[in-house]
Structure formats: structure tokens, C-alpha cells
Amino acid sequence: MQYLVFVIADEHDSTSVDRRPAISEFNRRLMSEGYWVFAGGLASAETSTVVDNRDGQPVLTDGPFVESKEYLDGIWIWNAPDLDVALRLAAEASQICDRQIEVRPFATP
């Protein structure tokens, strides 16, 4: 089953520790163990644009969809045999990234 894994940052997160080497090593392990599908870090929430074209007239709004002290900092997509494995990996990811992690399975057709 595939899982979308959100890395959640807080606007007050300010660490001087560069976690990229540890994250890269974790990603290599995910790849070698067959869990890796995709990953990517995101630019700051202030760089986002919301597009709403539900009425056939596109409306563009600068900034995040929801004003919040927490924001999406990055994502992974993992292949895992079950939720328990995905949650175990998420616990490791949380410690490595020093961030909260949300795990959500993709809907099955």
C-alpha cells in the first residue's frame, strides 16, 4: 500500500542543526529497503499560491490555503506492506527531521 507522508513544521521551528545529511541517509535506506517512491522538501508557505477555478473564473490568492502556525515542510510517498510499518518509518523520520510527521494512506479504488 502507498502512503503520503507529510513533514509538518511549526513557524517557531528554528534549529541551527543541518539535518539534510541524516535525511539523505534515511532516504538512501528507504530506497535500498524498497519503501521509497518519492520525496521532496518544500519552499516556505509564504511562496504558495492558491488557485480556485470552481466557478470557471480562476481566482489566485497569495499565501497558504489556511493561515496556521504549522505548515507543510515536505512530503514522502512510501510503499509499505501495512500501516504499522509506515508508522515505524514515520517515527524514525520524525526524529531525523525533528518535525511532526503525518501518515495518510492513499484511497483504494
Coordinates of C-alpha atoms in Angstrom, one line a residue:
M1 CA 0.0 0.0 0.0
Q2 CA 1.2 3.5 -0.7
Y3 CA 1.3 6.3 2.0
L4 CA 1.6 10.0 1.7
V5 CA 3.8 11.2 4.5
F6 CA 3.7 14.9 5.5
V7 CA 6.5 16.6 7.2
I8 CA 5.0 19.3 9.4
A9 CA 6.9 22.4 10.6
D10 CA 6.0 25.0 13.1
E11 CA 6.6 28.7 12.3
H12 CA 8.6 28.8 15.5
D13 CA 10.9 26.0 14.5
S14 CA 14.4 27.4 14.3
T15 CA 17.2 24.9 14.5
S16 CA 20.8 25.6 13.6
V17 CA 21.4 21.9 13.1
D18 CA 21.6 20.9 9.4
R19 CA 19.5 17.7 9.2
R20 CA 19.9 17.2 5.4
P21 CA 22.8 14.7 5.7
A22 CA 20.8 12.5 8.1
I23 CA 17.7 12.8 5.9
S24 CA 19.7 11.9 2.8
E25 CA 21.0 8.8 4.6
F26 CA 17.4 7.9 5.7
N27 CA 16.2 8.3 2.1
R28 CA 19.0 6.0 0.9
R29 CA 17.9 3.4 3.4
L30 CA 14.2 3.8 2.3
M31 CA 15.4 3.2 -1.3
S32 CA 17.5 0.2 -0.5
E33 CA 14.7 -1.4 1.5
G34 CA 12.1 -0.8 -1.2
Y35 CA 9.9 1.8 0.6
W36 CA 10.9 4.8 -1.4
V37 CA 8.6 6.2 -4.1
F38 CA 9.2 9.9 -4.0
A39 CA 10.3 12.7 -1.6
G40 CA 10.6 16.5 -1.7
G41 CA 11.2 19.4 0.5
L42 CA 9.0 22.5 0.0
A43 CA 9.8 26.2 -0.1
S44 CA 8.3 28.3 2.7
A45 CA 4.5 28.6 2.9
E46 CA 4.6 32.3 2.0
T47 CA 5.7 31.3 -1.5
S48 CA 2.5 29.3 -2.2
T49 CA -0.4 30.4 -4.4
V50 CA -4.0 29.1 -4.1
V51 CA -5.9 28.7 -7.3
D52 CA -9.7 28.4 -7.2
N53 CA -11.4 27.9 -10.5
R54 CA -14.6 26.2 -9.3
D55 CA -16.8 28.8 -10.8
G56 CA -14.9 28.9 -14.1
Q57 CA -13.2 32.1 -13.3
P58 CA -9.7 31.5 -11.8
V59 CA -9.0 33.4 -8.6
L60 CA -5.4 33.4 -7.5
T61 CA -4.5 34.1 -3.8
D62 CA -1.0 34.6 -2.5
G63 CA 0.0 32.6 0.6
P64 CA -1.1 29.3 2.1
F65 CA -4.7 28.0 1.8
V66 CA -5.0 28.0 5.6
E67 CA -3.4 30.5 7.9
S68 CA -1.7 28.4 10.6
K69 CA 1.3 28.3 12.8
E70 CA 2.0 24.9 11.3
Y71 CA 2.8 24.3 7.6
L72 CA 3.7 21.5 5.2
D73 CA 7.5 21.4 5.0
G74 CA 7.9 18.4 2.7
I75 CA 6.5 15.0 1.7
W76 CA 7.4 11.4 1.1
I77 CA 5.4 8.8 -0.7
W78 CA 6.2 5.3 0.6
N79 CA 5.3 1.8 -0.3
A80 CA 4.8 -0.2 2.9
P81 CA 3.1 -3.5 3.5
D82 CA 0.9 -2.1 6.2
L83 CA 0.2 0.9 8.4
D84 CA 2.4 -0.5 11.2
V85 CA 5.5 -0.4 9.0
A86 CA 4.6 3.1 7.7
L87 CA 4.2 4.3 11.3
R88 CA 7.5 2.8 12.4
L89 CA 9.2 4.6 9.5
A90 CA 7.4 7.8 10.4
A91 CA 8.7 7.6 14.0
E92 CA 12.2 7.4 12.6
A93 CA 11.5 10.2 10.2
S94 CA 10.2 12.4 12.9
Q95 CA 13.3 12.0 15.0
I96 CA 15.6 12.5 12.0
C97 CA 13.8 15.6 10.7
D98 CA 13.0 17.0 14.2
R99 CA 9.4 17.5 12.9
Q100 CA 6.0 16.1 13.3
I101 CA 5.0 13.6 10.7
E102 CA 1.5 12.8 9.4
V103 CA 0.9 9.5 7.6
R104 CA -2.1 9.0 5.3
P105 CA -2.8 6.0 3.1
F106 CA -3.9 6.7 -0.5
A107 CA -7.6 5.8 -1.1
T108 CA -8.1 2.5 -2.8
P109 CA -10.3 2.5 -5.9

